[in-house]
PDB file of C-alpha atoms in Angstrom:
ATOM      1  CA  UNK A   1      82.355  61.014 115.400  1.00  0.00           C
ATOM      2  CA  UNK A   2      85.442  59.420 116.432  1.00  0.00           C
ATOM      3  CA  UNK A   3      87.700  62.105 116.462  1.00  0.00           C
ATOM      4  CA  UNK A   4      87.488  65.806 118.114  1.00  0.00           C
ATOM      5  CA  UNK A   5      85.634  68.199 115.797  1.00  0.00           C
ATOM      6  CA  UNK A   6      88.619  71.024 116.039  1.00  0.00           C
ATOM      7  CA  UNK A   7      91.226  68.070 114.802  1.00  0.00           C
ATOM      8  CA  UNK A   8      89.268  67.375 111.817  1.00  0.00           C
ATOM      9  CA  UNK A   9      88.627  71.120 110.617  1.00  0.00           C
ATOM     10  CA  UNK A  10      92.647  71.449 111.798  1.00  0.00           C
ATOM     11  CA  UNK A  11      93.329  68.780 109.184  1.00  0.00           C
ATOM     12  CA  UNK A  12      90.781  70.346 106.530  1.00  0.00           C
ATOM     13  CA  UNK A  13      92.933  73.681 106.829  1.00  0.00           C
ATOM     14  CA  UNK A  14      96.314  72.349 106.660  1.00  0.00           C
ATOM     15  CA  UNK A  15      94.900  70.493 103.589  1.00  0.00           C
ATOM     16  CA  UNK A  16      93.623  74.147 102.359  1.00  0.00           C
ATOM     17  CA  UNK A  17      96.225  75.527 103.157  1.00  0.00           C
ATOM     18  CA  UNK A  18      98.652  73.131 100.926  1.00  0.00           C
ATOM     19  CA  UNK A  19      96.226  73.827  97.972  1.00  0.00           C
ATOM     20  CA  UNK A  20      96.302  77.278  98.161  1.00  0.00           C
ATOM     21  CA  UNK A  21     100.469  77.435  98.630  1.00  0.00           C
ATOM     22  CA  UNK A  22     100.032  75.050  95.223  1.00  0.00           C
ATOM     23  CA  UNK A  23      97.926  77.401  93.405  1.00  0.00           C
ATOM     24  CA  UNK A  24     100.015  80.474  94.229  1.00  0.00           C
ATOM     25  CA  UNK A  25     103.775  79.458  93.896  1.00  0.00           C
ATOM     26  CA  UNK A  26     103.276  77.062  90.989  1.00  0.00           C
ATOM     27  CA  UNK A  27     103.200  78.128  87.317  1.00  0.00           C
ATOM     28  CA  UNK A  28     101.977  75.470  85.350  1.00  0.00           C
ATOM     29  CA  UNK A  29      98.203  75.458  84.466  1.00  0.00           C
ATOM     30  CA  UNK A  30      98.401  71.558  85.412  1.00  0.00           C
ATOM     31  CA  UNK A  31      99.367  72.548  88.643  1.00  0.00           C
ATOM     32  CA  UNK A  32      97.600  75.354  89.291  1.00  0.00           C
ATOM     33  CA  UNK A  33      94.213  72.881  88.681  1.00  0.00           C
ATOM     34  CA  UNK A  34      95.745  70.349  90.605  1.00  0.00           C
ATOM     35  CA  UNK A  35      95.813  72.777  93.743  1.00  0.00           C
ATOM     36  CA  UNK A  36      92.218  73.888  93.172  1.00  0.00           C
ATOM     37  CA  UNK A  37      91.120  69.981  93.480  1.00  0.00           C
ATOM     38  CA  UNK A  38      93.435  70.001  96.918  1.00  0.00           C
ATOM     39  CA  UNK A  39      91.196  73.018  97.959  1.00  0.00           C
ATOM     40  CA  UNK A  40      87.996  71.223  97.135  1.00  0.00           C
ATOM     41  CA  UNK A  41      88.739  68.262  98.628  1.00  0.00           C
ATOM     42  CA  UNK A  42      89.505  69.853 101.819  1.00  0.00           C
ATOM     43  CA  UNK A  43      86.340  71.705 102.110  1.00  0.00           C
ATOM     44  CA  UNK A  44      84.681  68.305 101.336  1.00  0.00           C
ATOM     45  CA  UNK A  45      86.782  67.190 104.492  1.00  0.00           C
ATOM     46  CA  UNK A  46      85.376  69.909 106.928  1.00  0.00           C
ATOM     47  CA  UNK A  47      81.678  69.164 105.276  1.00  0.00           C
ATOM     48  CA  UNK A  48      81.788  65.607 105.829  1.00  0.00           C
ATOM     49  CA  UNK A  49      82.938  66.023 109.201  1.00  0.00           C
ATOM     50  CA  UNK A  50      80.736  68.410 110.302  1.00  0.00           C
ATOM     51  CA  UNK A  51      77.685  66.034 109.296  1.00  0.00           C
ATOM     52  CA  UNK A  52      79.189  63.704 111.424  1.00  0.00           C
ATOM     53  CA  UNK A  53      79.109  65.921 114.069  1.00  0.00           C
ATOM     54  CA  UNK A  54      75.765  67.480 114.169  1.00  0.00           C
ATOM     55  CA  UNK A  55      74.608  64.064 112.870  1.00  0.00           C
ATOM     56  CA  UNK A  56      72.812  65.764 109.839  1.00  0.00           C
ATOM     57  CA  UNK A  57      72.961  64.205 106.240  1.00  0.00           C
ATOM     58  CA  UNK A  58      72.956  67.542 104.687  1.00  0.00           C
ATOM     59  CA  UNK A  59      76.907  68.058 104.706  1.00  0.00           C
ATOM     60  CA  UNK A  60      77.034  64.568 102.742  1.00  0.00           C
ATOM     61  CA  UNK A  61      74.468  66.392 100.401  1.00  0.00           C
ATOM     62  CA  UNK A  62      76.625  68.975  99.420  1.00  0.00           C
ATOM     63  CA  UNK A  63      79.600  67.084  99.341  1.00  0.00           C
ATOM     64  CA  UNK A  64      78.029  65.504  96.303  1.00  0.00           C
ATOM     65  CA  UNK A  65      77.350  68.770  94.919  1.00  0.00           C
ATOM     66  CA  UNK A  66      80.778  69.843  95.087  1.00  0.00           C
ATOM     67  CA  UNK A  67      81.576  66.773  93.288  1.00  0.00           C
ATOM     68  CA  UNK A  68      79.543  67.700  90.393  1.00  0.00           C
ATOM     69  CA  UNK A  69      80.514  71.222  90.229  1.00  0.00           C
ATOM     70  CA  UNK A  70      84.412  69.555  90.636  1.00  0.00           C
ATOM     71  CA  UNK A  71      83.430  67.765  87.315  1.00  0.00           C
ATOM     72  CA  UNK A  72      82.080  70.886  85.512  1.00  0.00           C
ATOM     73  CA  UNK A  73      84.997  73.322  86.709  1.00  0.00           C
ATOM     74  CA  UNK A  74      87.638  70.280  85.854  1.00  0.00           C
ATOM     75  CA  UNK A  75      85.883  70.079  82.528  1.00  0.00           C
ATOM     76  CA  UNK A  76      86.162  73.200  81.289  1.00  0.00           C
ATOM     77  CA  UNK A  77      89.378  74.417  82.831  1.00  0.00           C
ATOM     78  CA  UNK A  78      91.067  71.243  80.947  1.00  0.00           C
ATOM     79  CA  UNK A  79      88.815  72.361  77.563  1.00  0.00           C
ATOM     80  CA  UNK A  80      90.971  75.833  78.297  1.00  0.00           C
ATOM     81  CA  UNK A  81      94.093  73.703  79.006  1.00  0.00           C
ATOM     82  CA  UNK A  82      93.999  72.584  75.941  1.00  0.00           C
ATOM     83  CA  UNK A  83      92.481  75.350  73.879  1.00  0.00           C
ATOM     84  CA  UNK A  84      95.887  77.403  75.302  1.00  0.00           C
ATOM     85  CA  UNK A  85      98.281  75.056  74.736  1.00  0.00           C
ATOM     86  CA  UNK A  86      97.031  75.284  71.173  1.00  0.00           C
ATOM     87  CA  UNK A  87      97.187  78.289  71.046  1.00  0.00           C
ATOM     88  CA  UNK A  88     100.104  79.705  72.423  1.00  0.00           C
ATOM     89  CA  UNK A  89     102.206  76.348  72.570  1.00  0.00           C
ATOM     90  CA  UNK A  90     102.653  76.640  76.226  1.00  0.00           C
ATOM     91  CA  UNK A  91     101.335  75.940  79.840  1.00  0.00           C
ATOM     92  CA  UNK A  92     103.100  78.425  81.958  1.00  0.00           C
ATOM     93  CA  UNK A  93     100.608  80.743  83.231  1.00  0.00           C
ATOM     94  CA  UNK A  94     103.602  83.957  83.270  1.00  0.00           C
ATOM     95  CA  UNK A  95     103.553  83.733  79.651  1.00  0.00           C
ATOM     96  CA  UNK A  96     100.152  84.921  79.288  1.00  0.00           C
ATOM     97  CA  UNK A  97     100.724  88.092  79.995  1.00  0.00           C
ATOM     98  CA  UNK A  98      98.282  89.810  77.332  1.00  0.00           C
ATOM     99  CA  UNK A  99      94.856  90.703  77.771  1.00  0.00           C
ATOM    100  CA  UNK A 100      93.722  90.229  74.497  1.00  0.00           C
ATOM    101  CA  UNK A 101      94.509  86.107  75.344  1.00  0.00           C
TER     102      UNK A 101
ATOM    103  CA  UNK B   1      68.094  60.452 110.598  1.00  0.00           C
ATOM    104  CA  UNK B   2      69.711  57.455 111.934  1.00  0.00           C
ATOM    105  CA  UNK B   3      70.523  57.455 115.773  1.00  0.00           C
ATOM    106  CA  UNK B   4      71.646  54.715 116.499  1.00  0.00           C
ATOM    107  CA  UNK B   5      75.175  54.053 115.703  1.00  0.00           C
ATOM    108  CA  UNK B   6      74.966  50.993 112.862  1.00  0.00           C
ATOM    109  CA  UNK B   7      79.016  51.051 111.928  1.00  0.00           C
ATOM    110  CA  UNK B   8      79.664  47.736 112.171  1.00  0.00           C
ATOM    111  CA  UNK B   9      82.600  45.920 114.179  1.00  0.00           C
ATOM    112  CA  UNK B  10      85.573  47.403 114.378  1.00  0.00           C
ATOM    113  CA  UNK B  11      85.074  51.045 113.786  1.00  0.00           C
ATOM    114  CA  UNK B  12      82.648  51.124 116.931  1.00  0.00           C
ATOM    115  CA  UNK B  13      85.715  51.086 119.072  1.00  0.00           C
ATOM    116  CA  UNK B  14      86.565  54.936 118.898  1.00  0.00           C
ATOM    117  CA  UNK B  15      90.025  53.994 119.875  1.00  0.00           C
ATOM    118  CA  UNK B  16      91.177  51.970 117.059  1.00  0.00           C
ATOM    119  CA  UNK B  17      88.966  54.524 114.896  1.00  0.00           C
ATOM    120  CA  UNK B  18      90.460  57.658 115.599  1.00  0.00           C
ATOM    121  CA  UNK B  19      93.928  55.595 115.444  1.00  0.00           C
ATOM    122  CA  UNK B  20      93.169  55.197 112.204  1.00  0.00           C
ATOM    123  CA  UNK B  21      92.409  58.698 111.697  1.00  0.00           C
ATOM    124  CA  UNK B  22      95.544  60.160 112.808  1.00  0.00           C
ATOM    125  CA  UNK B  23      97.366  57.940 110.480  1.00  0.00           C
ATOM    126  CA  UNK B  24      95.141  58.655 107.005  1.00  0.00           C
ATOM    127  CA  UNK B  25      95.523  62.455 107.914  1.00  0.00           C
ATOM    128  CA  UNK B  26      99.339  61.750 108.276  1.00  0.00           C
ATOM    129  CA  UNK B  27      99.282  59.551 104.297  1.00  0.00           C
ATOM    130  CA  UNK B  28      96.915  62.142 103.339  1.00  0.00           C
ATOM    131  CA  UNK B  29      99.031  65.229 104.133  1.00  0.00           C
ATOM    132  CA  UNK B  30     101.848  63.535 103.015  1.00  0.00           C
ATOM    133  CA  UNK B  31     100.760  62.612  99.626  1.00  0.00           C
ATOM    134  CA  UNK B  32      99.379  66.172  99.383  1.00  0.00           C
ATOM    135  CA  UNK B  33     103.168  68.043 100.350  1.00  0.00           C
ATOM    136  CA  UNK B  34     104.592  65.117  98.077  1.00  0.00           C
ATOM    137  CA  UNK B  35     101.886  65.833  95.192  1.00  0.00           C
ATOM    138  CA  UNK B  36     102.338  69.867  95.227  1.00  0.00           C
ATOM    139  CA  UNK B  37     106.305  69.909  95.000  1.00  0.00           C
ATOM    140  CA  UNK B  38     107.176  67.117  91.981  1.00  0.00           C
ATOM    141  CA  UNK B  39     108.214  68.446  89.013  1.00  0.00           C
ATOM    142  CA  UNK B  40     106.214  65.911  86.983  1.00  0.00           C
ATOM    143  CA  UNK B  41     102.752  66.475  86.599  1.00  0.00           C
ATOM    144  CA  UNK B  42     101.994  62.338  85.852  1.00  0.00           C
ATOM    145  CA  UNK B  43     103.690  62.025  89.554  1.00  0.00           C
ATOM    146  CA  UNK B  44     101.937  65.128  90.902  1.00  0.00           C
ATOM    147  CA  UNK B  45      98.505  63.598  89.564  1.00  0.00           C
ATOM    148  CA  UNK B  46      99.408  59.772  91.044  1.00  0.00           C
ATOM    149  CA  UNK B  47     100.331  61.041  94.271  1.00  0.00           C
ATOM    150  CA  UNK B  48      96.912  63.115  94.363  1.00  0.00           C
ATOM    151  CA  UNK B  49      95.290  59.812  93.447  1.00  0.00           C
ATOM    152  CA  UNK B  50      96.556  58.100  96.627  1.00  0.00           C
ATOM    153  CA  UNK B  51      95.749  61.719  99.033  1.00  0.00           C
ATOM    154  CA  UNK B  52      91.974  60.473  97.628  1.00  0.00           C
ATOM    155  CA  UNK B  53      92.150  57.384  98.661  1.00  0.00           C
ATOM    156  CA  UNK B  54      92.970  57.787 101.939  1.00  0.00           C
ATOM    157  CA  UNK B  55      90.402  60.336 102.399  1.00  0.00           C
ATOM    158  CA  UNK B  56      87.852  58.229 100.376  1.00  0.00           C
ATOM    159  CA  UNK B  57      88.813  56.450 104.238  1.00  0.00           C
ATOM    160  CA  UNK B  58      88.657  58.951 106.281  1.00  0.00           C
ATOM    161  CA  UNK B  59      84.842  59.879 104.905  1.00  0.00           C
ATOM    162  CA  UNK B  60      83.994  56.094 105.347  1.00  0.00           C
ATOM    163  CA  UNK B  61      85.217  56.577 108.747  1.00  0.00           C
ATOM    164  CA  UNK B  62      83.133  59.703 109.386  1.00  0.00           C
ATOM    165  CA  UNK B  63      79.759  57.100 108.823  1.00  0.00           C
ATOM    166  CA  UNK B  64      79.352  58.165 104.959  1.00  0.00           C
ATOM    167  CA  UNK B  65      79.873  55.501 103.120  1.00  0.00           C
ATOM    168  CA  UNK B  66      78.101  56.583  99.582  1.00  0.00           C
ATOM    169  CA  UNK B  67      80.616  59.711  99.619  1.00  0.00           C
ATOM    170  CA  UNK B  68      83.270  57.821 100.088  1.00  0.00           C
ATOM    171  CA  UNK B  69      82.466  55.555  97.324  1.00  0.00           C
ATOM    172  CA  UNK B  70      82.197  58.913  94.860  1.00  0.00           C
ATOM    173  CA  UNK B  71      85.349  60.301  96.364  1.00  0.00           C
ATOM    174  CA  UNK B  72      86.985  56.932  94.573  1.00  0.00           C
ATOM    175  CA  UNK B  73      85.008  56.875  91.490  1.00  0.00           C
ATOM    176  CA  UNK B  74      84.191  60.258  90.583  1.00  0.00           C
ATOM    177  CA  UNK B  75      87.654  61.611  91.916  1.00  0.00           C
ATOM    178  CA  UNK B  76      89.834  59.405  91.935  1.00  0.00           C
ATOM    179  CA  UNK B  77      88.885  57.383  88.679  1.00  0.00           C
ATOM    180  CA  UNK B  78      87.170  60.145  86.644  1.00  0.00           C
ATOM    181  CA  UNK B  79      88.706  63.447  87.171  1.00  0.00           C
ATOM    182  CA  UNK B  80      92.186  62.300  87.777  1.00  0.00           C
ATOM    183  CA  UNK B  81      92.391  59.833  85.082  1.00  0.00           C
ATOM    184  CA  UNK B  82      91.182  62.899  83.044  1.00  0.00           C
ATOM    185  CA  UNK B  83      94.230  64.489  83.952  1.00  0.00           C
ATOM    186  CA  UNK B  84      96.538  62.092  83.268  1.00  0.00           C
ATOM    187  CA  UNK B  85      94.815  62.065  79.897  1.00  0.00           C
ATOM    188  CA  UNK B  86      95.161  65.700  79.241  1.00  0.00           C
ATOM    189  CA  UNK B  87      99.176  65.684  80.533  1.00  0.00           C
ATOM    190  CA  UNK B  88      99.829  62.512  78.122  1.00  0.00           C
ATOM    191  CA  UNK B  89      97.696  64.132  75.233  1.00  0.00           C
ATOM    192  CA  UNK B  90      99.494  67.573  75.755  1.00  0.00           C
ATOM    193  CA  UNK B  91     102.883  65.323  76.320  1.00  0.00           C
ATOM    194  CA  UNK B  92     104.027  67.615  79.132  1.00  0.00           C
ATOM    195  CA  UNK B  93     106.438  65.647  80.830  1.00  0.00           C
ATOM    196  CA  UNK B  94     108.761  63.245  78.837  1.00  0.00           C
ATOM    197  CA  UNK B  95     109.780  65.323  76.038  1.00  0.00           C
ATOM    198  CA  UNK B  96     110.083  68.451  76.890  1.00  0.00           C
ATOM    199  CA  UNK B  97     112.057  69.655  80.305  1.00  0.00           C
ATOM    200  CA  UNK B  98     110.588  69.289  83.547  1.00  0.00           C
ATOM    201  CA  UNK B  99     108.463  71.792  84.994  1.00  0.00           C
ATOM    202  CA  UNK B 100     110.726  74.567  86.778  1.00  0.00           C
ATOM    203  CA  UNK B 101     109.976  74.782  90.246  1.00  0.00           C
ATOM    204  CA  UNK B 102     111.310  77.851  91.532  1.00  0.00           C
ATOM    205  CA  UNK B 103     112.754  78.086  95.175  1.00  0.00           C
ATOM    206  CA  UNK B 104     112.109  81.832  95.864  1.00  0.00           C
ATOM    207  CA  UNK B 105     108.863  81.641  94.729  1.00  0.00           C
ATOM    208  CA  UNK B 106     107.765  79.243  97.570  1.00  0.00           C
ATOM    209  CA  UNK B 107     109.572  81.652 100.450  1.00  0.00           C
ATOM    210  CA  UNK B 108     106.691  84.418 100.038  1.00  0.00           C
ATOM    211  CA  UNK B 109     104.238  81.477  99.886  1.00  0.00           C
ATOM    212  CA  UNK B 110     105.153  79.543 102.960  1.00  0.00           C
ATOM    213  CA  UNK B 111     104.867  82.716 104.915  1.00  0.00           C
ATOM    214  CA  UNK B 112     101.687  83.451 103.808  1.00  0.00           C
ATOM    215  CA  UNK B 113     100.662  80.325 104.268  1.00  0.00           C
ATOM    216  CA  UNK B 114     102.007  79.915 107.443  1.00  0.00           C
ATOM    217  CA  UNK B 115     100.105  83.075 108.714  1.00  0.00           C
ATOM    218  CA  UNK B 116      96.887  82.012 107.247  1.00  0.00           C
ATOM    219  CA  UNK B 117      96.988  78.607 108.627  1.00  0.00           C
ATOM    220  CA  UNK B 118      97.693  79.664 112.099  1.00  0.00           C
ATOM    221  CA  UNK B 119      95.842  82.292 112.439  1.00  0.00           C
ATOM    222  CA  UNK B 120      92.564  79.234 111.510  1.00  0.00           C
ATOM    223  CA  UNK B 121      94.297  77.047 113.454  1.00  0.00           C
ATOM    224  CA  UNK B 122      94.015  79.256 116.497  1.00  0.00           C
ATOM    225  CA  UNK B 123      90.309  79.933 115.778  1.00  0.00           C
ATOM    226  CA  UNK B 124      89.192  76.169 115.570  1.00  0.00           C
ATOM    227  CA  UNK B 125      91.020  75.793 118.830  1.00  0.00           C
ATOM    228  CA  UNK B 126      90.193  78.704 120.629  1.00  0.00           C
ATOM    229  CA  UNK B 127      86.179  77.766 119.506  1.00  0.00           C
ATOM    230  CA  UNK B 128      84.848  75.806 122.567  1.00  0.00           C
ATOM    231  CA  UNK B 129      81.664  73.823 120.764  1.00  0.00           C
ATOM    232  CA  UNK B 130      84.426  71.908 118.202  1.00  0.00           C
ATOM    233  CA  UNK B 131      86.494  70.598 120.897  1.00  0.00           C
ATOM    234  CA  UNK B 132      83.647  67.710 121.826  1.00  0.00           C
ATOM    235  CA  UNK B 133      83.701  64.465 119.546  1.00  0.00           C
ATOM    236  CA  UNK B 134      79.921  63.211 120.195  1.00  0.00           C
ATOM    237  CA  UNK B 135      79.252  60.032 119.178  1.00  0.00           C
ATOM    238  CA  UNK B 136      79.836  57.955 116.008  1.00  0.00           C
ATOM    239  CA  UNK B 137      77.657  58.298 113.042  1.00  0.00           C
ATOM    240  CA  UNK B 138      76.567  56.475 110.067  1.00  0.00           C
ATOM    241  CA  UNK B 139      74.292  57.729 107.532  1.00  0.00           C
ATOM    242  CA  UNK B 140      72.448  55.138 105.417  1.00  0.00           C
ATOM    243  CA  UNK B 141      72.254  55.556 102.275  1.00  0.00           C
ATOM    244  CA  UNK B 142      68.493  55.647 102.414  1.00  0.00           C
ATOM    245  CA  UNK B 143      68.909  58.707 104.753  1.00  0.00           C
ATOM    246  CA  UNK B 144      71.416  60.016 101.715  1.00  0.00           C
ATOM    247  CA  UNK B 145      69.192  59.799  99.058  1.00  0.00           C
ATOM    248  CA  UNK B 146      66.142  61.257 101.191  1.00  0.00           C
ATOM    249  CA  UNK B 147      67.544  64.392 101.729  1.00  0.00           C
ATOM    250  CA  UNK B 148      69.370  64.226  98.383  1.00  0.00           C
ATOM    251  CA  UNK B 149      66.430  64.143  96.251  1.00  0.00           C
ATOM    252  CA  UNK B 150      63.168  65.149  98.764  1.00  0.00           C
ATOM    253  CA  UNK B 151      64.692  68.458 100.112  1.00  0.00           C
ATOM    254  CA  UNK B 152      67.631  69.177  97.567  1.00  0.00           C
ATOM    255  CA  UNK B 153      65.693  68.137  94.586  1.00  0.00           C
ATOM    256  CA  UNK B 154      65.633  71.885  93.019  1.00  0.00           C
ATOM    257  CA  UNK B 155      69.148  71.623  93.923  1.00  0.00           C
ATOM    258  CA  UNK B 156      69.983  68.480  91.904  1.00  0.00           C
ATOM    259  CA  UNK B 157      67.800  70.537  88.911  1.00  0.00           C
ATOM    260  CA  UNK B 158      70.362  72.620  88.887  1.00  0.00           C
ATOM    261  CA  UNK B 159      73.367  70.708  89.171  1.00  0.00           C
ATOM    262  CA  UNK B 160      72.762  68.606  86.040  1.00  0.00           C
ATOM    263  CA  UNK B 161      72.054  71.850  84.265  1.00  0.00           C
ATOM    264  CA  UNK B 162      75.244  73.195  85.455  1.00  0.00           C
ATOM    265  CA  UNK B 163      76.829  70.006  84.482  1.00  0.00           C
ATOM    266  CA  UNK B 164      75.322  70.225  80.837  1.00  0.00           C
ATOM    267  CA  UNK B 165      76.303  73.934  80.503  1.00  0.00           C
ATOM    268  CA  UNK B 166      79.708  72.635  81.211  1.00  0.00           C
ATOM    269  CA  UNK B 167      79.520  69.900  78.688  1.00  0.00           C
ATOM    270  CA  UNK B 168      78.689  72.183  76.127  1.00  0.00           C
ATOM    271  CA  UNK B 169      81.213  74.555  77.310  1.00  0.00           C
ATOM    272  CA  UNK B 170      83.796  72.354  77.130  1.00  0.00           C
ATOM    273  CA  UNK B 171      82.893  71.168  73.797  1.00  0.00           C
ATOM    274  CA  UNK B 172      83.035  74.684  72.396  1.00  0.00           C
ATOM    275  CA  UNK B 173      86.210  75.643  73.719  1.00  0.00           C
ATOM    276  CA  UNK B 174      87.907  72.351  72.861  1.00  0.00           C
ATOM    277  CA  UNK B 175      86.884  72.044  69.361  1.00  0.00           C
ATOM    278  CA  UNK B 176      89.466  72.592  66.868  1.00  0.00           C
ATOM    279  CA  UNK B 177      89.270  75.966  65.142  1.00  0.00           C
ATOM    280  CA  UNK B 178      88.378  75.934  61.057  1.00  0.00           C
ATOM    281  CA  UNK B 179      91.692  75.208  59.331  1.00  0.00           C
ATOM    282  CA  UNK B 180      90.597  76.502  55.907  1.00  0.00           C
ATOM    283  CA  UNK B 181      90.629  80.638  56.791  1.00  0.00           C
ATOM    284  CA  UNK B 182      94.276  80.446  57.171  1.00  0.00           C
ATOM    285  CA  UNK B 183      93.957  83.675  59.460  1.00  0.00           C
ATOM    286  CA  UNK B 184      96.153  84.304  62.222  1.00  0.00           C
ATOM    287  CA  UNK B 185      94.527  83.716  65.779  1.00  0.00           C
ATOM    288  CA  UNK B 186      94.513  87.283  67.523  1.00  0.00           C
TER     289      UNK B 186
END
């Protein structure tokens, strides 16, 4: 570990932290899933430092594993993406307002 | 495990390493504030690409080479290229007008933000057992794929389930519906 621990988890946040101000003030669907990869990413920044820390290979193990669940979530929430813009012609997530979708 | 420190030249001078650091979390950070406010999504998805590249660096840095490696091809060249796919099949920027990106909106989200963020910020800090640095670490990939498929392998079971679930999830949802009822979608 080259780096103090508390810097990297400071950077993980702040990288959080931008995905989650993506996800909440943008409207587009696009967007919106681009935020929740920001998110991801970040807590595969705070897992891959943390094996580096304790010097355990198990935070590199489940960084994988939130690279396949990435792949499944990305999968289907473009599937929806699509399915939507079929549907209703449009990617702004205010416009779905009903509950029958 | 691996103890002994096996990064190679350079990076076992923590000086220039952490150097280095500083600087990808700076491009990375940058990328990401530069990403999350364009108005085009084929910029917003380009600029993401570079954010996981540099931290494709930063996790070859932190002695994990093989994730860095998936960071580029699973991230970077799978799921992002699937987005630019997806934006230029949907044709969601050059045509129509640009996404609206609404100044107000960001005001309640900055504070918010803000809070949250500091509020972590001062707990990482205020935590004495993060504030050490240890020493550098490198885990080989044989180490990697030990663990990966001796004590996760119920784990990776279950993974490649979830990933076929998804598959055929995606494949239900996507497909086009039957043109010939004529009926209305409700």
């Amino acid at each position: 570990m080259i780096v103090p621990f508390a810097h990297v988890l400071i950077f993980a946040a702040i990288l959080f932290t931008m995905g989650l101000g993506c996800v909440l003030a943008r409207r587009n669907l696009i967007m919106i899933l681009i935020g929740v990869e920001i998110m991801l990413n970040a807590a595969a920044v705070a897992l891959v430092g943390g094996s580096a820390y304790w010097r355990q290979v198990d935070g590199q193990v489940f960084v994988v594993f939130l690279m396949a669940m990435t792949s499944a979530e990305v999968a289907i929430s473009l599937a929806m993406v699509v399915y939507l813009r079929r549907r209703r012609g449009t990617l702004e997530a205010d416009r779905f307002d009903g509950l029958r979708g | 495990m691996n103890t002994a420190p096996s990064i190679p030249g350079l990076w076992c001078h923590d000086m220039i390493g952490s150097v280095v650091f500083y600087l990808l979390a700076a491009a990375t950070l940058t990328a990401t504030l530069l990403c999350i406010t364009r108005t085009s999504p084929v910029h917003a998805v380009i600029y993401l690409v570079h954010a996981f590249f540099d931290l494709a660096l930063i996790f070859y840095l932190f002695g994990a080479p093989l994730v860095a490696a998936w960071e580029m091809i699973i991230y970077a060249g799978a799921i992002m290229v699937l987005f630019l796919f997806i934006i230029m099949m949907l044709e969601l920027s050059p045509g129509g007008k640009p996404l609206t990106v609404d100044r107000r909106r960001w005001i309640p989200v900055l504070i918010l933000s803000l809070v949250t963020l500091g509020c972590t910020v001062l707990l990482i800090i205020q935590d004495p057992s993060s504030a050490g640095s240890g020493t550098a670490y490198h885990a080989s990939p044989r180490d990697f794929g030990t663990a990966l498929f001796d004590h996760y392998a119920l784990a990776v079971q279950v993974v490649s389930f979830q990933l076929l679930f998804a598959a055929v999830g995606a494949y239900y949802v996507g497909k086009g519906e039957p043109r010939k009822r004529g009926e209305q979608p409700s």
